[in-house]
Every structure is written in C-alpha cells, then in structure tokens.
Short mmCIF file of C-alpha atoms in Angstrom, two decimals:
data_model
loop_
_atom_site.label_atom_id
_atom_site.label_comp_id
_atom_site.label_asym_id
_atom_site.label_seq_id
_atom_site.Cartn_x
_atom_site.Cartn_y
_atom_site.Cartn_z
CA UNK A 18 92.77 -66.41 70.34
CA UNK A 19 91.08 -63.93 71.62
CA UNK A 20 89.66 -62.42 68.64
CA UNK A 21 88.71 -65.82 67.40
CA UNK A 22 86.52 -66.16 70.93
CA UNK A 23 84.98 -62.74 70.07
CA UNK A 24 83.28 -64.42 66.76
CA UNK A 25 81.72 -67.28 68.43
CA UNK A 26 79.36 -67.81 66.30
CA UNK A 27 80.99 -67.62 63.05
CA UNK A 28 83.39 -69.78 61.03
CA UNK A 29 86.84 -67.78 61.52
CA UNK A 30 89.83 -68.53 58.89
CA UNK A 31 92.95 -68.09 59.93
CA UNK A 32 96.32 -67.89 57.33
CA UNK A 33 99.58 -67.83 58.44
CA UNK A 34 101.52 -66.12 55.78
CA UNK A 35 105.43 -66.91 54.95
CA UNK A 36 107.56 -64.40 53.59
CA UNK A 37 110.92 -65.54 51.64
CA UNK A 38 113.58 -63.86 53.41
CA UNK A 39 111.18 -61.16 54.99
CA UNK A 40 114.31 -59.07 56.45
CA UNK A 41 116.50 -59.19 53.62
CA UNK A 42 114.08 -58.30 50.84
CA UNK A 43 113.32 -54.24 52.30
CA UNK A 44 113.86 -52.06 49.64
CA UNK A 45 115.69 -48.93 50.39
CA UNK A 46 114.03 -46.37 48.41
CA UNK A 47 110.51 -47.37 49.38
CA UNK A 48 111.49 -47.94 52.72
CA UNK A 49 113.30 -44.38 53.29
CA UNK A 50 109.86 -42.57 51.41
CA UNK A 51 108.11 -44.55 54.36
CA UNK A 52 110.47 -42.61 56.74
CA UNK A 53 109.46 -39.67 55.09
CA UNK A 54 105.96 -40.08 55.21
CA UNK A 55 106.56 -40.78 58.75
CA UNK A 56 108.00 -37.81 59.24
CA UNK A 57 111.23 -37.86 58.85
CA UNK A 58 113.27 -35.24 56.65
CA UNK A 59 116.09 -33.12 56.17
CA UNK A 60 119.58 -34.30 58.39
CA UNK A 61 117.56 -37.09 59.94
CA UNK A 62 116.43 -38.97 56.66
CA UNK A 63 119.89 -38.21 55.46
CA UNK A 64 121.98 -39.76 58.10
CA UNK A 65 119.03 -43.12 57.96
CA UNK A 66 120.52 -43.07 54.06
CA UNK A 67 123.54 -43.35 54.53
CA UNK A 68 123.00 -45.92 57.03
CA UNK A 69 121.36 -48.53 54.73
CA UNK A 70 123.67 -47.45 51.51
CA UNK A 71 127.34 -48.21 51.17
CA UNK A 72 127.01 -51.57 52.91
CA UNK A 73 129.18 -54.42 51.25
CA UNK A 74 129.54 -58.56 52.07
CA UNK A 75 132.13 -61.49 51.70
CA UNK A 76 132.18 -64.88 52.44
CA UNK A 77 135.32 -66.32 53.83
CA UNK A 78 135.64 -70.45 53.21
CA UNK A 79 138.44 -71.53 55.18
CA UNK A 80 140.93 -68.43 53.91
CA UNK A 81 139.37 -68.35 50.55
CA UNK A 82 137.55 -65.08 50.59
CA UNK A 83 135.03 -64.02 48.11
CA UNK A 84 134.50 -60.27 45.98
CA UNK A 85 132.77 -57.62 47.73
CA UNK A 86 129.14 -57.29 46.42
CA UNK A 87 127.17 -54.21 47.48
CA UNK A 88 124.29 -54.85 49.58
CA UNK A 89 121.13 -53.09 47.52
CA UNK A 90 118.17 -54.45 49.66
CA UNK A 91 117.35 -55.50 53.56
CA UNK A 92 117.80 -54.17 56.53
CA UNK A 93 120.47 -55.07 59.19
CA UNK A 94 119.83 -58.21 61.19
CA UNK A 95 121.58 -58.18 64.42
CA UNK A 96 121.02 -54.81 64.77
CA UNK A 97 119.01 -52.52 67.30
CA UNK A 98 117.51 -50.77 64.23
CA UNK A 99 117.00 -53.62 62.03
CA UNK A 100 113.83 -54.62 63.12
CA UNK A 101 112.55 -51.09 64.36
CA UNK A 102 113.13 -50.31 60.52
CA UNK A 103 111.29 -53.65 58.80
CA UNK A 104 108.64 -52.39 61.40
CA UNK A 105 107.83 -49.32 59.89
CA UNK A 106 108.51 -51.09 56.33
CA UNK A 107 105.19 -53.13 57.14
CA UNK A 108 103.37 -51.03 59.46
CA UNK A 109 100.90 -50.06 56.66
CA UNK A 110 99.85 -53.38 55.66
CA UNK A 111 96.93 -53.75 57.97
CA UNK A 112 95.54 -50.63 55.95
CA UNK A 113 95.86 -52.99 52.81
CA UNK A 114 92.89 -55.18 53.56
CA UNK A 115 90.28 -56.54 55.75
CA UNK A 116 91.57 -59.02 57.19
CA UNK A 117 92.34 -58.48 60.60
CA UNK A 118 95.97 -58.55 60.88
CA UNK A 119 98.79 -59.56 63.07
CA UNK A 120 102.24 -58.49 62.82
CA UNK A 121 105.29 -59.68 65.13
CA UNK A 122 108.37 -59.24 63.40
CA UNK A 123 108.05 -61.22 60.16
CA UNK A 124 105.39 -63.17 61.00
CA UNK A 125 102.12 -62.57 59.42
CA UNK A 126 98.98 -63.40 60.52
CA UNK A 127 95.73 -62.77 58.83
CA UNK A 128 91.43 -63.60 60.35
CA UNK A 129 88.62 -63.55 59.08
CA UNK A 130 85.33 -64.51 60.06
CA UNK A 131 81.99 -65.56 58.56
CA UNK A 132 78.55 -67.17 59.35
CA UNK A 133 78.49 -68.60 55.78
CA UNK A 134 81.65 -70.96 54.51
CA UNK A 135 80.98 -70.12 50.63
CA UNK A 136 80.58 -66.56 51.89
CA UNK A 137 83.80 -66.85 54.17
CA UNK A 138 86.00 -67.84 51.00
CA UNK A 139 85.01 -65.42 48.32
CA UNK A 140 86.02 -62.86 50.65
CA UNK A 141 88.74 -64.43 51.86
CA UNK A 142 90.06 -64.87 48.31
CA UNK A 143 89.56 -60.99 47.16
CA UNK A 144 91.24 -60.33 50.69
CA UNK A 145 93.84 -62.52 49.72
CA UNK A 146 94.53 -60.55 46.17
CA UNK A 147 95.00 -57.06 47.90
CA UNK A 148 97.06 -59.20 50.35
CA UNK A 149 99.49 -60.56 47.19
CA UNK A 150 99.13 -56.37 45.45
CA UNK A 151 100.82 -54.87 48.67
CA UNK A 152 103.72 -57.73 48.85
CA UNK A 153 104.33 -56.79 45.18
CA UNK A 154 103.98 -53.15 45.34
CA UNK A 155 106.67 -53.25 48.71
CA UNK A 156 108.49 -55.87 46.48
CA UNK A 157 108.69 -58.57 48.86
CA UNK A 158 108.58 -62.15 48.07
CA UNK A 159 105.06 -64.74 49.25
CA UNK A 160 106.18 -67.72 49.75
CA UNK A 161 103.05 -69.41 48.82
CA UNK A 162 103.85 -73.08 49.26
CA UNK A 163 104.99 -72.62 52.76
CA UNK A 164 101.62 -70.98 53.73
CA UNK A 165 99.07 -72.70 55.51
CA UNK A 166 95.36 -72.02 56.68
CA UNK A 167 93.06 -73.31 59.63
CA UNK A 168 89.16 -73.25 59.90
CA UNK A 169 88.54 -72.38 63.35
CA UNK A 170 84.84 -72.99 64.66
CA UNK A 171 83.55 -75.06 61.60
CA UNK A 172 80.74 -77.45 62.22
CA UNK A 173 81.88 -80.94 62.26
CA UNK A 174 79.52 -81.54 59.39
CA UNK A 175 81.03 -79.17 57.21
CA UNK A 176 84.27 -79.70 57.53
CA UNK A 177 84.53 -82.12 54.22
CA UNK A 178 83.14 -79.19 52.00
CA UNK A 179 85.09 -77.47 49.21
CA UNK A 180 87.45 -74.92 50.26
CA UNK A 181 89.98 -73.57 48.46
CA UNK A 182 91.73 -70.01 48.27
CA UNK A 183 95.06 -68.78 46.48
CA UNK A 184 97.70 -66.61 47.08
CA UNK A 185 99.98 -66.01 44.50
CA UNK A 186 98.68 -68.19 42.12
CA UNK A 187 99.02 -71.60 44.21
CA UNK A 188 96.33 -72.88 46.15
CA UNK A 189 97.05 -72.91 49.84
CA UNK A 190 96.88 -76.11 51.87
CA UNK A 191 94.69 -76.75 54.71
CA UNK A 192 95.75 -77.50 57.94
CA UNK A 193 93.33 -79.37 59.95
CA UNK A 194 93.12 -83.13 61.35
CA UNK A 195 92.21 -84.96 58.38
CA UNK A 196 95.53 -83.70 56.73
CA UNK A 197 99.06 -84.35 56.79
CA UNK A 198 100.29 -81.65 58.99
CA UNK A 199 98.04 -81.23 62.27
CA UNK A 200 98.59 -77.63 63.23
CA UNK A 201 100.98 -74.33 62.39
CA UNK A 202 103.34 -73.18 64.46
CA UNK A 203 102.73 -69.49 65.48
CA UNK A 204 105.42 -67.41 67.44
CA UNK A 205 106.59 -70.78 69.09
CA UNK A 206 103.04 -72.22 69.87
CA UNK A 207 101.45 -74.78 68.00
CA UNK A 208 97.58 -74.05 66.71
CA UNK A 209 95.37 -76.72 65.66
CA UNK A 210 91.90 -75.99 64.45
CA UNK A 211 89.71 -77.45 67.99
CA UNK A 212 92.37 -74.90 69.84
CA UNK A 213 93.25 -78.41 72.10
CA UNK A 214 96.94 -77.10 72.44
CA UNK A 215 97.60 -81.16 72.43
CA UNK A 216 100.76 -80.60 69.76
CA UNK A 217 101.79 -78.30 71.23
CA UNK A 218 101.64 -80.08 74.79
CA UNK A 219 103.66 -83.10 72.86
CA UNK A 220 106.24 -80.22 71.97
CA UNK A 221 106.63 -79.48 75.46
CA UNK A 222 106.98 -83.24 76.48
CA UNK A 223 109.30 -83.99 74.59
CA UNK A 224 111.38 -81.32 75.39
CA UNK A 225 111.15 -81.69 79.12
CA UNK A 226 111.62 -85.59 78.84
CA UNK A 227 115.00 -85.00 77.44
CA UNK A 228 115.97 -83.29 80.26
CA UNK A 229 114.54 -85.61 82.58
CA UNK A 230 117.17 -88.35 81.03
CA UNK A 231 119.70 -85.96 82.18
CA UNK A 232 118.74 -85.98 85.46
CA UNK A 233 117.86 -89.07 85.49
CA UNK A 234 121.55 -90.13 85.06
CA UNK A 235 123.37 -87.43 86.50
CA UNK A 236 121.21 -87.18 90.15
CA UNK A 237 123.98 -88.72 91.72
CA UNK A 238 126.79 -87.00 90.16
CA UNK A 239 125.67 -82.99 90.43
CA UNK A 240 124.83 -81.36 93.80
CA UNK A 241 121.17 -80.59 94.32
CA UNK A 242 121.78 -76.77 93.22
CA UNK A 243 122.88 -77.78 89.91
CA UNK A 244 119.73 -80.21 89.31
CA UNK A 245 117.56 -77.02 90.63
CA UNK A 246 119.77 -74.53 88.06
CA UNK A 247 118.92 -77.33 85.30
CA UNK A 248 115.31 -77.36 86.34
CA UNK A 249 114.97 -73.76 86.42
CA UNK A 250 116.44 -73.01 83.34
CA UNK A 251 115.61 -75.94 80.93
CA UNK A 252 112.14 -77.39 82.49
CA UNK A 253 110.65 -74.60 84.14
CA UNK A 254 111.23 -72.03 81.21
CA UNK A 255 110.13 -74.02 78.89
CA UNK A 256 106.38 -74.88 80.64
CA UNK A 257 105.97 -71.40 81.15
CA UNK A 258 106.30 -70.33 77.64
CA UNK A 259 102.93 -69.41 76.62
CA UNK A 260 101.13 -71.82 79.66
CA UNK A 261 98.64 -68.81 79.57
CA UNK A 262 97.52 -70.21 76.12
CA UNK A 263 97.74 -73.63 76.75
CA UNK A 264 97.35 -74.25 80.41
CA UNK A 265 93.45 -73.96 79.66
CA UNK A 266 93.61 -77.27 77.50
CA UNK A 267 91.48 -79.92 78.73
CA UNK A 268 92.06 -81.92 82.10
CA UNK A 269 93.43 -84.62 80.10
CA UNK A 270 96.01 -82.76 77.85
CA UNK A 271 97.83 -81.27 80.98
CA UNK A 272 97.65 -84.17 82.90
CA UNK A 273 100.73 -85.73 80.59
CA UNK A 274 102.94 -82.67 81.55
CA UNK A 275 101.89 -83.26 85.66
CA UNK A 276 103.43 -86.61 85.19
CA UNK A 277 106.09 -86.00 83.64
CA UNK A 278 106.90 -82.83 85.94
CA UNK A 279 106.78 -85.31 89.19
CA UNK A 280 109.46 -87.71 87.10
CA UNK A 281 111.61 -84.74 87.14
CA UNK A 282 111.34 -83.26 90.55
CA UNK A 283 111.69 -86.61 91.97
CA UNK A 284 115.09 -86.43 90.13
CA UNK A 285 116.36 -82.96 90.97
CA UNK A 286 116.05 -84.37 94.68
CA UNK A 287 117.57 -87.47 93.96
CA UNK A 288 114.66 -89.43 95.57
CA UNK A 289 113.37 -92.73 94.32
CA UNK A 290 111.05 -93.37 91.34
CA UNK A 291 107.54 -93.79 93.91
CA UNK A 292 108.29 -91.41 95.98
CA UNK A 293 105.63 -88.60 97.13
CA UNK A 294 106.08 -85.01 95.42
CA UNK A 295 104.29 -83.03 96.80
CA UNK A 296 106.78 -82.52 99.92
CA UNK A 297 109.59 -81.73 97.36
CA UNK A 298 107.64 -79.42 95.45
CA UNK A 299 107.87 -77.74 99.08
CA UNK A 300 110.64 -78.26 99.95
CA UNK A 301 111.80 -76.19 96.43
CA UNK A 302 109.59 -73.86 95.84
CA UNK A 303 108.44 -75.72 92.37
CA UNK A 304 104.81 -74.57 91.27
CA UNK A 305 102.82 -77.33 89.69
CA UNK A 306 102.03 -77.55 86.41
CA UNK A 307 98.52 -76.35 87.28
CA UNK A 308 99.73 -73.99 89.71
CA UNK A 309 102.51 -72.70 87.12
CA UNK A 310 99.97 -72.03 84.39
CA UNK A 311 97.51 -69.63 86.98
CA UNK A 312 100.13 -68.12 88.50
CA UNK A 313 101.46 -66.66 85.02
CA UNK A 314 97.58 -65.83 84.20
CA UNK A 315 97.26 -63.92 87.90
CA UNK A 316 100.76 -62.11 86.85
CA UNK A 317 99.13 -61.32 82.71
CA UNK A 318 96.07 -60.00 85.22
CA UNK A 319 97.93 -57.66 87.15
CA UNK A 320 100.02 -56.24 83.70
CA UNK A 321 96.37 -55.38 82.34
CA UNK A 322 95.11 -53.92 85.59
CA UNK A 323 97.58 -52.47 86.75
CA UNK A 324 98.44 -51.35 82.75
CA UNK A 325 101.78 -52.43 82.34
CA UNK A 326 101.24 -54.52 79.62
CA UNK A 327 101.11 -52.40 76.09
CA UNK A 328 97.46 -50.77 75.11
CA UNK A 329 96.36 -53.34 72.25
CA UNK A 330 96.36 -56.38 74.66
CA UNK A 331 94.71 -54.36 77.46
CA UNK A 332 91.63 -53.67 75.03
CA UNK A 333 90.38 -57.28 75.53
CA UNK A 334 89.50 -56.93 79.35
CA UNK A 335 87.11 -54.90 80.82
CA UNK A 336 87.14 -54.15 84.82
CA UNK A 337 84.11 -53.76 86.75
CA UNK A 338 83.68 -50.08 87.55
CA UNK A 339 80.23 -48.23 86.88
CA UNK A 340 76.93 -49.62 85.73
CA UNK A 341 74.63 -46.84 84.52
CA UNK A 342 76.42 -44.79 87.05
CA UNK A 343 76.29 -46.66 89.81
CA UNK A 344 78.81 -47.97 91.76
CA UNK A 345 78.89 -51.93 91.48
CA UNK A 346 79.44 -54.17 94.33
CA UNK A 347 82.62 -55.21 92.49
CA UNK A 348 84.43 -52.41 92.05
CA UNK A 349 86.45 -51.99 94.94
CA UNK A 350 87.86 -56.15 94.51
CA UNK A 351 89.34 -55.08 91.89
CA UNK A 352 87.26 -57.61 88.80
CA UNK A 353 87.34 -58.30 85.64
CA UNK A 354 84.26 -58.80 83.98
CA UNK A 355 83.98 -62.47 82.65
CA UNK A 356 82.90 -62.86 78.78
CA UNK A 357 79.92 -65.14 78.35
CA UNK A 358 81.66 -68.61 76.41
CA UNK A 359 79.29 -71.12 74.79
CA UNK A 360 81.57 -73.36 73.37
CA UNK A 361 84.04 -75.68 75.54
CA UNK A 362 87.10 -75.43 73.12
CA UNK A 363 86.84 -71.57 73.09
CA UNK A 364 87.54 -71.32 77.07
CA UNK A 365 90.68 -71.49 76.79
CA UNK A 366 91.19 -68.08 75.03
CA UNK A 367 92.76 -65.34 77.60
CA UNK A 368 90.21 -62.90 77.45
CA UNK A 369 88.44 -65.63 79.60
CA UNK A 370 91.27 -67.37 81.65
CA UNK A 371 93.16 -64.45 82.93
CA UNK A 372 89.65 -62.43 84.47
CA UNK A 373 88.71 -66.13 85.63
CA UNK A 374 92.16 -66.61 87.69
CA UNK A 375 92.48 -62.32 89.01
CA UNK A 376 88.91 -62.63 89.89
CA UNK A 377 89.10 -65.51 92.42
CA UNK A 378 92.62 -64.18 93.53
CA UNK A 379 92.39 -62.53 97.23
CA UNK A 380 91.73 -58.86 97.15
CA UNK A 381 94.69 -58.20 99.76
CA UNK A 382 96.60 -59.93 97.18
CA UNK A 383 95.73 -57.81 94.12
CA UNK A 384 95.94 -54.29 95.72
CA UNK A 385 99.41 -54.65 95.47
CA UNK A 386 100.88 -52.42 92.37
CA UNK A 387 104.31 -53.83 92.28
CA UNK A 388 105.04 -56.52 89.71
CA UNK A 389 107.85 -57.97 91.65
CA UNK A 390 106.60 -57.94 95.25
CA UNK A 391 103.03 -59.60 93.96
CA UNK A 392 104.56 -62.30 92.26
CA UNK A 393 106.83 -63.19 95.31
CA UNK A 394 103.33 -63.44 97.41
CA UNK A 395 101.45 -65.46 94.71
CA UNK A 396 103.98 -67.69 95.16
CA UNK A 397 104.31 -67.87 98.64
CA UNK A 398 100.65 -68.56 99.03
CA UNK A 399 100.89 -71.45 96.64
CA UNK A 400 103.44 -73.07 98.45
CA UNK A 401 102.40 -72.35 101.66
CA UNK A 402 99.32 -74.47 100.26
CA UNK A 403 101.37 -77.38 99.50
CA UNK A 404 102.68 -77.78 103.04
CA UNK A 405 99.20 -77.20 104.38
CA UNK A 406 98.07 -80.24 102.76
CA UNK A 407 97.63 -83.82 104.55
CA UNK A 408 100.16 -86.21 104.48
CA UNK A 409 100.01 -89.85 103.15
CA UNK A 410 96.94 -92.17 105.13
CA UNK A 411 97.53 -94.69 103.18
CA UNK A 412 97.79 -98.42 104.69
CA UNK A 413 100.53 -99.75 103.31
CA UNK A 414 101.57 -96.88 101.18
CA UNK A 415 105.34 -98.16 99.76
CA UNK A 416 107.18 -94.94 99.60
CA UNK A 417 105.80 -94.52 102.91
CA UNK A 418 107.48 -97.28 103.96
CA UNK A 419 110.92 -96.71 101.65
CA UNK A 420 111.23 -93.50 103.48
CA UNK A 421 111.13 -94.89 107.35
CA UNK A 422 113.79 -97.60 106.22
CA UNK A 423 116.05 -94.95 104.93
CA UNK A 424 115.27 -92.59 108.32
#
C-alpha cells in the first residue's frame, strides 16, 4: 500500500504469485548450500543434514496402512524450523529481479511501476522471465493459472487497452472490475484495483452477521459474559484484522460494518432491536467501528515511534525532528510528518493514516513508552467520550419511551 502511494503518479502493477506446494517443494541440497553460503559449516551444517534426511511417511486409511516412502524434498510444516528454513530457501529472490518484492511465508508479491502502460509491460514481462529462471533454478513449481495481476492507478480511460504478460508460458489474468473475479486476496485482505477495501468490507460482514444470528437467538439463553466472550472473540477480532488498511475506506464502505456492529451490541445486552447504543457501547467498553479502526492506527503509531515494530515498516514514517538544523516547533509533540496525497483512493495507505491519527492524539497521551499502559488510556479516553455525549432530545423518540415502560 504504501509503496503503491509512494508512485503516485505512475501506473503500478501488482502480481500476486502462487506457488504449487511452496513448502513441500525445498530441495535439500540447494537449500543446505544456502546454509552454507549463509554461513553455516562444519558440526552445524551437519546436524541441519541430518535433520532434513532420513525422514519417511505413511498414510493410515482406517487400519490399512501404506509403505514407507522417503521424504526427498520440503521442509517440515508444523515445525519451529520449517518456516525459518523455507525463509532462507527464498531470501535471495528479491536479488533475482526488479520488481520490488514481498515475501511472507509463501506468499509472493511482486510491484512495479511506470508512467507509460506499453512501457510498464515490456518490463514487467522481462521481469517476469528472471522471475520464472529463479523458480526453476530453486526447482520450485509456478502455478501460473492461479496467478493473478491488478493495475493500480490506471486512468479510467486506459483501462480497456491491451495488456497482457506471461509467466510460465500462460498468460496471466487480470483482476480488475470489468472481470470475473473483483480483487485477490493478500495475507487475509482483499485488494481491488481503486484500493476501496469494499470486498473486503463484504468479507467482514458476512462474517460478523453470522455471529449476530447467534446472538440473536441465544440473548436469552447465555449470561451477558458469554455474549461479551462471543463478541470479543468472534466480532471484535475479526474487525480488527487489518482495520488499519481498511478503516480508511470511504464514509460509505464503513458505514455497513457501524450498522451491523449496533445489531450486535444491542444483542450481547439483550436489549431490543431500536434501542440506543451508544450507552451500551459504555456500559462495555466496545470501541466503535470508527473508534476501533484509529485506535489500532494510534497503537501501529506508537510501535513506529516508539520502534517496536521491525525496521522495514518503520522506514515509511518520518518524525519531525530538525529542519536545516533547527529545532522545529514540532518536535517535542512527538509528529509524524504527513506525506502530501493527491489522489482520494490513495489516502487510505498507512504511511498517511497512522501519522494522521498519532498526530492529532494528545501529547500527554503519546509520551507514554509502554505498549500496554497506552493502549489502556486510548481506550479509556474513547469511552470516557461516549458517556460525555448528550443523551436522546428527541420528542417522541420510541426507545425512549420502551425504556421508561420497562423502568
């Protein structure tokens, strides 16, 4: 996202490469020269042999139990140094290309950016080629038909024009709103090429709504801790998962999640289907949706102040400290400096959000250096907020009214 915002004014193409069986196609030999190369050698490289070799498998079909067959390639899953190990196996791929790379686990992602379209897919193709000559040299398997590709940034009126790159020999299909499939789904969030986040917000819906039908039934059955458990662990959990990301959606997007969210606190206190929220949100200690989303970007804030969150996502915010030596008016609030955006859909990368939200935070607030202790006064302040605010004036108002009869 972020690197995307840093290209403003450039088409940027983004594929989302799929490997077949990523973790289970290492090869041992190449993978313990790696190790070497790493540094590695002598007892040490040894004893990492003799952890991959000599391992054997079976599959057991109610009794019936197959042959033992040697295990020649992959590297344990399950295991604390399975994935360490498939780390190093691809940690020189970035070194392979120009694309701009990124690696979590076996998911592969691969930008690159142009002014000129035509220009943007010849390199993208010779890119592409080195990409394909590393996966064969390491011996792993492209799954080409399972890879997709977005156009971020493309001017509306040249979206209908040619483009077409292969990998592997296939051509890759396009992702994008005049095709079948809408967006890709990337480490558990859903991309589209206008960055809305509005899949991705139906994800979460849907998700949420089917707990809400649990509640729904079940408010008068399970005590009030139990909804709040339910809430906590299949509502709340899920709308925080990457709400850094998609909490900067438009108004409009959001707004589907606020009402749904008010369904479902309305049924974790077991109160009727009009009634006011913003007392139980109180009453609970629930964040709004709103509320949810910048309290997790004040909390991604503090991690890159504060530099508890790892060096390669820190790189994308600058503080306020010195300008030409002198001391800035800033400094001492602790700021981020905000990146100029020119384009709406591009605000809602993090390297704009997150200075946005610390910035306006109060200083008081933000000279405190433990994790823990800030996020329990973030959240005190918010709520403190919602009691502060008036109650219903409204003439009339039926769950005003529902309430008094019940009193």
């Amino acid at each position: 996202m972020d690197a995307i915002f840093k290209k403003q004014q450039e088409i940027s193409l983004g594929v989302f490469i799929d490997v077949r069986k990523a973790f289970d196609t290492v090869d041992h030999s190449i993978l313990l020269r790696k190790l070497e190369f790493y540094g590695f050698g002598g007892v040490e490289l040894l004893l990492m042999k003799n952890y991959l070799s000599q391992r054997f498998q079976f599959t057991d079909i109610d009794g019936i139990v197959s042959d033992l067959v040697e295990i020649l390639a992959g590297v344990p899953q399950g295991s604390i140094l399975g994935p360490l190990l498939f780390l190093i196996y691809i940690n020189d791929f970035p070194f392979s290309t120009n694309f701009q790379s990124f690696l979590f686990a076996d998911d592969t992602s691969l930008l690159l950016s142009d002014k000129c379209l035509v220009t943007l897919q010849n390199k993208a193709q010779e890119e592409l080629n080195k990409v394909e000559d590393w996966f064969n040299a390491n011996k792993m398997q492209l799954n080409s038909k399972k890879t997709r590709y977005i156009l971020f940034n493309i001017p509306r009126s040249k979206r209908s024009d040619p483009f077409e790159i292969e990998l592997g020999g296939e051509e890759l299909h396009r992702v994008s709103e005049d095709t079948k499939e809408k967006s890709v789904r990337l480490v558990g969030v859903e991309l589209d090429e206008e960055l809305s986040f509005k899949h991705h917000v139906a994800n979460v819906k849907a998700k949420i709504n089917r707990v809400n039908y649990i509640l729904a039934r079940s408010k008068n059955i399970l005590p009030s801790d139990i909804r709040i458990l339910i809430y906590n662990s299949l509502v709340r959990s899920v709308l925080e998962f990457a709400s850094v990301l998609y909490g900067a959606a438009r108004k409009g997007t959001i707004s589907v999640l606020e009402k749904v969210q008010k369904k479902i606190v309305r049924n974790v206190k077991g109160a009727s289907s009009r009634a006011h929220t913003n007392e139980i949100f109180s009453e609970f200690a629930i964040l709004k949706v709103r509320d949810l989303v910048e309290f997790n970007q004040a909390v991604f804030g503090h991690g890159v102040w504060y530099e508890t969150l790892p060096k390669n996502i820190r790189t994308d915010f600058e503080p306020h400290t010195t300008a030409g030596g002198i001391e800035t008016r800033t400094k001492g609030k602790l700021m981020f400096k905000v990146p100029f955006c020119k384009k709406r859909f591009m605000e809602s990368a993090p390297c704009l959000t997150v200075p946005t939200v610390w910035n306006n935070l109060d200083p008081t607030l933000k000279t405190n250096g433990k994790i823990n202790s800030f996020k329990k006064n973030l959240r005190k302040e918010i709520v403190d907020r919602y009691r502060k605010e008036p109650k219903c004036s409204l003439d009339g108002c039926y769950s005003c009214a529902r309430r008094l009869e019940k009193s």
